[in-house]
Amino acid sequence: MKIAIYPGSFDPMTLGHLNIIRRTSKIFDKVIVCIMINGNKKGSMFSIDRRVEQAKICTAHMPNVEIDSYDGLLADYARKFDKPVIVKGLRANMDFENEFTMASINKKLNPDMETMFLTASDKYTFVSSSNVKEIARHGGDLKAFLPWELIDEVTEMAQKGKEK
Ligand code: ADP
């Protein structure tokens, strides 16, 4: 069984992430979306448990997609599987350098793992979790950015954050 791991923060999951998940699920037998507990990204909007719940809700219609979370190195998480492929999304002008470096580091740490990239759909190349949070803070329309299931929750959370 060929397994893809799609790692990220998913704080929150956007339509761009979902587009990558859907396309990956057509290529691989199983896709594991792994919500990484990332010490570099401070000030998360949602807890890991909530992000796992959100991701489950948004991918419920895709039978070969599973949601997991991991506190540690992706290279170590990948050891749980037989030759898994790491899938990443590449947005124009945004991701290349960082993702190239990460893929090289991961290959050094775990030579069994390969990283593959899917280019972002032109519909979502401008979408990121951080710009979603900024738009939500200012009460903007999130329909083009977020799965409908998350719009109210993200808007409420962003507005609460403003009150603090
Ligand atoms: P973000 O950069 O939005 O905070 P993550 O750290 O959760 O997102 O990203 C996880 C993966 O998803 C990364 O490979 C990232 O490049 C990719 N990704 C994020 N947003 C998009 C998008 N709009 N289209 C395609 N890939 C994306």
PDB file of C-alpha atoms and ligand atoms in Angstrom:
ATOM      1  CA  MET A   1       0.000   0.000   0.000  1.00  0.00           C
ATOM      2  CA  LYS A   2       1.498   3.343  -1.020  1.00  0.00           C
ATOM      3  CA  ILE A   3       1.159   5.910   1.724  1.00  0.00           C
ATOM      4  CA  ALA A   4       1.516   9.690   1.465  1.00  0.00           C
ATOM      5  CA  ILE A   5       2.106  11.845   4.508  1.00  0.00           C
ATOM      6  CA  TYR A   6       0.980  15.458   4.212  1.00  0.00           C
ATOM      7  CA  PRO A   7       2.489  17.385   7.139  1.00  0.00           C
ATOM      8  CA  GLY A   8       1.793  20.940   8.237  1.00  0.00           C
ATOM      9  CA  SER A   9       0.392  23.207  10.915  1.00  0.00           C
ATOM     10  CA  PHE A  10      -3.113  23.468   9.456  1.00  0.00           C
ATOM     11  CA  ASP A  11      -3.985  26.336  11.778  1.00  0.00           C
ATOM     12  CA  PRO A  12      -6.607  26.290  10.327  1.00  0.00           C
ATOM     13  CA  MET A  13      -7.031  23.976   7.332  1.00  0.00           C
ATOM     14  CA  THR A  14      -7.654  26.061   4.195  1.00  0.00           C
ATOM     15  CA  LEU A  15      -9.113  25.336   0.759  1.00  0.00           C
ATOM     16  CA  GLY A  16      -5.492  25.281  -0.492  1.00  0.00           C
ATOM     17  CA  HIS A  17      -4.612  22.457   1.906  1.00  0.00           C
ATOM     18  CA  LEU A  18      -7.791  20.565   1.001  1.00  0.00           C
ATOM     19  CA  ASN A  19      -7.014  20.863  -2.693  1.00  0.00           C
ATOM     20  CA  ILE A  20      -3.612  19.203  -2.095  1.00  0.00           C
ATOM     21  CA  ILE A  21      -5.226  16.475   0.066  1.00  0.00           C
ATOM     22  CA  ARG A  22      -7.880  15.701  -2.544  1.00  0.00           C
ATOM     23  CA  ARG A  23      -5.349  15.493  -5.388  1.00  0.00           C
ATOM     24  CA  THR A  24      -2.963  13.369  -3.299  1.00  0.00           C
ATOM     25  CA  SER A  25      -5.785  10.988  -2.354  1.00  0.00           C
ATOM     26  CA  LYS A  26      -6.272  10.200  -6.051  1.00  0.00           C
ATOM     27  CA  ILE A  27      -2.627   9.216  -6.505  1.00  0.00           C
ATOM     28  CA  PHE A  28      -1.906   7.263  -3.278  1.00  0.00           C
ATOM     29  CA  ASP A  29      -3.754   4.412  -1.554  1.00  0.00           C
ATOM     30  CA  LYS A  30      -3.819   6.325   1.703  1.00  0.00           C
ATOM     31  CA  VAL A  31      -3.081   9.925   2.758  1.00  0.00           C
ATOM     32  CA  ILE A  32      -2.157  10.698   6.326  1.00  0.00           C
ATOM     33  CA  VAL A  33      -2.529  14.368   7.156  1.00  0.00           C
ATOM     34  CA  CYS A  34      -0.137  14.886  10.056  1.00  0.00           C
ATOM     35  CA  ILE A  35      -0.606  17.979  12.163  1.00  0.00           C
ATOM     36  CA  MET A  36       2.868  18.802  13.371  1.00  0.00           C
ATOM     37  CA  ILE A  37       3.444  20.416  16.729  1.00  0.00           C
ATOM     38  CA  ASN A  38       5.845  23.075  15.532  1.00  0.00           C
ATOM     39  CA  GLY A  39       7.862  25.033  18.060  1.00  0.00           C
ATOM     40  CA  ASN A  40       8.729  27.695  15.479  1.00  0.00           C
ATOM     41  CA  LYS A  41       5.170  28.753  14.844  1.00  0.00           C
ATOM     42  CA  LYS A  42       4.129  30.692  17.920  1.00  0.00           C
ATOM     43  CA  GLY A  43       0.701  32.025  18.674  1.00  0.00           C
ATOM     44  CA  SER A  44      -1.473  29.315  17.188  1.00  0.00           C
ATOM     45  CA  MET A  45      -5.158  30.092  16.848  1.00  0.00           C
ATOM     46  CA  PHE A  46      -6.335  26.526  17.552  1.00  0.00           C
ATOM     47  CA  SER A  47      -5.097  23.730  19.836  1.00  0.00           C
ATOM     48  CA  ILE A  48      -3.705  20.606  18.218  1.00  0.00           C
ATOM     49  CA  ASP A  49      -6.760  18.609  19.321  1.00  0.00           C
ATOM     50  CA  ARG A  50      -9.100  21.142  17.765  1.00  0.00           C
ATOM     51  CA  ARG A  51      -7.076  21.187  14.523  1.00  0.00           C
ATOM     52  CA  VAL A  52      -7.318  17.393  14.385  1.00  0.00           C
ATOM     53  CA  GLU A  53     -11.117  17.640  14.810  1.00  0.00           C
ATOM     54  CA  GLN A  54     -11.378  20.339  12.150  1.00  0.00           C
ATOM     55  CA  ALA A  55      -9.286  18.327   9.704  1.00  0.00           C
ATOM     56  CA  LYS A  56     -11.476  15.264  10.318  1.00  0.00           C
ATOM     57  CA  ILE A  57     -14.623  17.282   9.624  1.00  0.00           C
ATOM     58  CA  CYS A  58     -13.209  18.763   6.411  1.00  0.00           C
ATOM     59  CA  THR A  59     -11.958  15.425   5.026  1.00  0.00           C
ATOM     60  CA  ALA A  60     -14.837  13.200   6.195  1.00  0.00           C
ATOM     61  CA  HIS A  61     -15.946  12.686   2.572  1.00  0.00           C
ATOM     62  CA  MET A  62     -12.546  11.261   1.539  1.00  0.00           C
ATOM     63  CA  PRO A  63     -12.387   7.601   2.676  1.00  0.00           C
ATOM     64  CA  ASN A  64      -8.631   7.109   2.179  1.00  0.00           C
ATOM     65  CA  VAL A  65      -7.628  10.172   4.223  1.00  0.00           C
ATOM     66  CA  GLU A  66      -6.623   9.859   7.897  1.00  0.00           C
ATOM     67  CA  ILE A  67      -5.719  12.566  10.385  1.00  0.00           C
ATOM     68  CA  ASP A  68      -2.917  12.274  12.908  1.00  0.00           C
ATOM     69  CA  SER A  69      -0.692  14.596  14.946  1.00  0.00           C
ATOM     70  CA  TYR A  70       2.951  14.368  16.005  1.00  0.00           C
ATOM     71  CA  ASP A  71       5.245  16.178  18.390  1.00  0.00           C
ATOM     72  CA  GLY A  72       8.728  15.597  16.967  1.00  0.00           C
ATOM     73  CA  LEU A  73      10.631  15.362  13.734  1.00  0.00           C
ATOM     74  CA  LEU A  74       8.811  14.435  10.556  1.00  0.00           C
ATOM     75  CA  ALA A  75      11.762  12.147   9.721  1.00  0.00           C
ATOM     76  CA  ASP A  76      10.992  10.134  12.883  1.00  0.00           C
ATOM     77  CA  TYR A  77       7.230  10.104  12.295  1.00  0.00           C
ATOM     78  CA  ALA A  78       7.887   8.715   8.796  1.00  0.00           C
ATOM     79  CA  ARG A  79       9.721   5.712  10.308  1.00  0.00           C
ATOM     80  CA  LYS A  80       6.353   4.329  11.399  1.00  0.00           C
ATOM     81  CA  PHE A  81       5.561   3.531   7.753  1.00  0.00           C
ATOM     82  CA  ASP A  82       7.116   1.488   4.975  1.00  0.00           C
ATOM     83  CA  LYS A  83       8.797   3.932   2.551  1.00  0.00           C
ATOM     84  CA  PRO A  84       6.233   6.692   2.863  1.00  0.00           C
ATOM     85  CA  VAL A  85       6.220   9.668   0.508  1.00  0.00           C
ATOM     86  CA  ILE A  86       6.022  13.134   2.007  1.00  0.00           C
ATOM     87  CA  VAL A  87       3.756  15.383  -0.035  1.00  0.00           C
ATOM     88  CA  LYS A  88       4.042  19.162   0.142  1.00  0.00           C
ATOM     89  CA  GLY A  89       2.208  21.921  -1.668  1.00  0.00           C
ATOM     90  CA  LEU A  90       4.215  24.568  -3.508  1.00  0.00           C
ATOM     91  CA  ARG A  91       2.777  28.047  -3.870  1.00  0.00           C
ATOM     92  CA  ALA A  92       4.353  30.356  -6.434  1.00  0.00           C
ATOM     93  CA  ASN A  93       6.970  32.660  -4.840  1.00  0.00           C
ATOM     94  CA  MET A  94       6.245  31.458  -1.319  1.00  0.00           C
ATOM     95  CA  ASP A  95       7.388  27.939  -0.552  1.00  0.00           C
ATOM     96  CA  PHE A  96      10.251  26.818  -2.770  1.00  0.00           C
ATOM     97  CA  GLU A  97      13.363  27.706  -0.779  1.00  0.00           C
ATOM     98  CA  ASN A  98      12.020  26.612   2.578  1.00  0.00           C
ATOM     99  CA  GLU A  99      10.535  23.372   1.234  1.00  0.00           C
ATOM    100  CA  PHE A 100      13.700  22.527  -0.720  1.00  0.00           C
ATOM    101  CA  THR A 101      15.773  22.930   2.456  1.00  0.00           C
ATOM    102  CA  MET A 102      13.318  20.882   4.539  1.00  0.00           C
ATOM    103  CA  ALA A 103      13.297  18.066   1.961  1.00  0.00           C
ATOM    104  CA  SER A 104      17.121  17.951   1.986  1.00  0.00           C
ATOM    105  CA  ILE A 105      17.241  17.899   5.804  1.00  0.00           C
ATOM    106  CA  ASN A 106      14.624  15.152   5.967  1.00  0.00           C
ATOM    107  CA  LYS A 107      16.505  13.046   3.426  1.00  0.00           C
ATOM    108  CA  LYS A 108      19.638  13.314   5.581  1.00  0.00           C
ATOM    109  CA  LEU A 109      17.744  12.346   8.746  1.00  0.00           C
ATOM    110  CA  ASN A 110      15.809   9.525   7.126  1.00  0.00           C
ATOM    111  CA  PRO A 111      17.158   8.348   3.734  1.00  0.00           C
ATOM    112  CA  ASP A 112      14.097   6.097   3.281  1.00  0.00           C
ATOM    113  CA  MET A 113      11.786   8.994   2.818  1.00  0.00           C
ATOM    114  CA  GLU A 114      11.144  10.922  -0.382  1.00  0.00           C
ATOM    115  CA  THR A 115       9.452  14.298  -0.707  1.00  0.00           C
ATOM    116  CA  MET A 116       7.176  15.099  -3.637  1.00  0.00           C
ATOM    117  CA  PHE A 117       5.626  18.425  -4.482  1.00  0.00           C
ATOM    118  CA  LEU A 118       2.285  19.315  -5.962  1.00  0.00           C
ATOM    119  CA  THR A 119       2.011  22.814  -7.354  1.00  0.00           C
ATOM    120  CA  ALA A 120      -0.765  24.837  -5.780  1.00  0.00           C
ATOM    121  CA  SER A 121      -3.892  25.209  -7.854  1.00  0.00           C
ATOM    122  CA  ASP A 122      -3.996  28.727  -9.330  1.00  0.00           C
ATOM    123  CA  LYS A 123      -7.309  29.178  -7.496  1.00  0.00           C
ATOM    124  CA  TYR A 124      -5.522  28.879  -4.139  1.00  0.00           C
ATOM    125  CA  THR A 125      -1.957  30.000  -4.691  1.00  0.00           C
ATOM    126  CA  PHE A 126      -2.569  33.152  -2.604  1.00  0.00           C
ATOM    127  CA  VAL A 127      -4.187  31.255   0.298  1.00  0.00           C
ATOM    128  CA  SER A 128      -2.297  30.686   3.545  1.00  0.00           C
ATOM    129  CA  SER A 129      -3.423  30.032   7.114  1.00  0.00           C
ATOM    130  CA  SER A 130      -1.848  33.303   8.207  1.00  0.00           C
ATOM    131  CA  ASN A 131      -3.640  35.465   5.644  1.00  0.00           C
ATOM    132  CA  VAL A 132      -6.895  33.677   6.497  1.00  0.00           C
ATOM    133  CA  LYS A 133      -6.435  34.668  10.162  1.00  0.00           C
ATOM    134  CA  GLU A 134      -5.690  38.266   9.197  1.00  0.00           C
ATOM    135  CA  ILE A 135      -8.790  38.482   6.979  1.00  0.00           C
ATOM    136  CA  ALA A 136     -10.904  36.932   9.760  1.00  0.00           C
ATOM    137  CA  ARG A 137      -9.609  39.482  12.278  1.00  0.00           C
ATOM    138  CA  HIS A 138     -10.852  42.271  10.059  1.00  0.00           C
ATOM    139  CA  GLY A 139     -14.195  40.616   9.358  1.00  0.00           C
ATOM    140  CA  GLY A 140     -13.498  39.858   5.663  1.00  0.00           C
ATOM    141  CA  ASP A 141     -15.322  37.274   3.556  1.00  0.00           C
ATOM    142  CA  LEU A 142     -13.598  33.887   3.925  1.00  0.00           C
ATOM    143  CA  LYS A 143     -15.567  31.922   1.315  1.00  0.00           C
ATOM    144  CA  ALA A 144     -12.683  31.825  -1.180  1.00  0.00           C
ATOM    145  CA  PHE A 145     -10.211  30.684   1.480  1.00  0.00           C
ATOM    146  CA  LEU A 146     -11.788  28.306   3.988  1.00  0.00           C
ATOM    147  CA  PRO A 147     -13.955  25.178   3.885  1.00  0.00           C
ATOM    148  CA  TRP A 148     -17.488  26.265   4.760  1.00  0.00           C
ATOM    149  CA  GLU A 149     -17.481  24.101   7.900  1.00  0.00           C
ATOM    150  CA  LEU A 150     -14.761  26.279   9.467  1.00  0.00           C
ATOM    151  CA  ILE A 151     -15.822  29.803   8.482  1.00  0.00           C
ATOM    152  CA  ASP A 152     -17.915  30.621  11.580  1.00  0.00           C
ATOM    153  CA  GLU A 153     -15.456  29.064  14.027  1.00  0.00           C
ATOM    154  CA  VAL A 154     -12.426  30.882  12.583  1.00  0.00           C
ATOM    155  CA  THR A 155     -14.301  34.189  12.427  1.00  0.00           C
ATOM    156  CA  GLU A 156     -15.440  33.883  16.064  1.00  0.00           C
ATOM    157  CA  MET A 157     -11.965  32.923  17.248  1.00  0.00           C
ATOM    158  CA  ALA A 158     -10.350  35.824  15.389  1.00  0.00           C
ATOM    159  CA  GLN A 159     -12.860  38.293  16.792  1.00  0.00           C
ATOM    160  CA  LYS A 160     -12.299  36.953  20.335  1.00  0.00           C
ATOM    161  CA  GLY A 161      -8.544  37.381  19.860  1.00  0.00           C
ATOM    162  CA  LYS A 162      -9.116  41.043  18.944  1.00  0.00           C
ATOM    163  CA  GLU A 163     -10.981  41.685  22.216  1.00  0.00           C
ATOM    164  CA  LYS A 164      -8.049  40.458  24.324  1.00  0.00           C
TER     165      LYS A 164
HETATM  166  P1  ADP B   1       0.574  27.599   5.967  1.00  0.00           P
HETATM  167  O1  ADP B   1       1.852  27.864   5.177  1.00  0.00           O
HETATM  168  O2  ADP B   1      -0.667  28.006   5.252  1.00  0.00           O
HETATM  169  O3  ADP B   1       0.636  27.993   7.416  1.00  0.00           O
HETATM  170  P2  ADP B   1       1.114  24.812   6.601  1.00  0.00           P
HETATM  171  O4  ADP B   1       2.370  25.024   7.338  1.00  0.00           O
HETATM  172  O5  ADP B   1       0.014  24.151   7.330  1.00  0.00           O
HETATM  173  O6  ADP B   1       0.427  26.071   5.972  1.00  0.00           O
HETATM  174  O7  ADP B   1       1.420  24.087   5.225  1.00  0.00           O
HETATM  175  C1  ADP B   1       1.403  22.717   5.024  1.00  0.00           C
HETATM  176  C2  ADP B   1       1.740  22.427   3.591  1.00  0.00           C
HETATM  177  O8  ADP B   1       0.706  22.918   2.750  1.00  0.00           O
HETATM  178  C3  ADP B   1       3.013  23.077   3.053  1.00  0.00           C
HETATM  179  O9  ADP B   1       3.604  22.171   2.140  1.00  0.00           O
HETATM  180  C4  ADP B   1       2.510  24.288   2.300  1.00  0.00           C
HETATM  181  O10 ADP B   1       3.399  24.653   1.289  1.00  0.00           O
HETATM  182  C5  ADP B   1       1.215  23.746   1.741  1.00  0.00           C
HETATM  183  N1  ADP B   1       0.226  24.760   1.452  1.00  0.00           N
HETATM  184  C6  ADP B   1      -0.227  25.725   2.273  1.00  0.00           C
HETATM  185  N2  ADP B   1      -1.162  26.491   1.659  1.00  0.00           N
HETATM  186  C7  ADP B   1      -1.273  26.002   0.389  1.00  0.00           C
HETATM  187  C8  ADP B   1      -2.048  26.373  -0.760  1.00  0.00           C
HETATM  188  N3  ADP B   1      -2.874  27.426  -0.726  1.00  0.00           N
HETATM  189  N4  ADP B   1      -1.927  25.633  -1.875  1.00  0.00           N
HETATM  190  C9  ADP B   1      -1.058  24.591  -1.906  1.00  0.00           C
HETATM  191  N5  ADP B   1      -0.293  24.200  -0.881  1.00  0.00           N
HETATM  192  C10 ADP B   1      -0.390  24.883   0.252  1.00  0.00           C
END
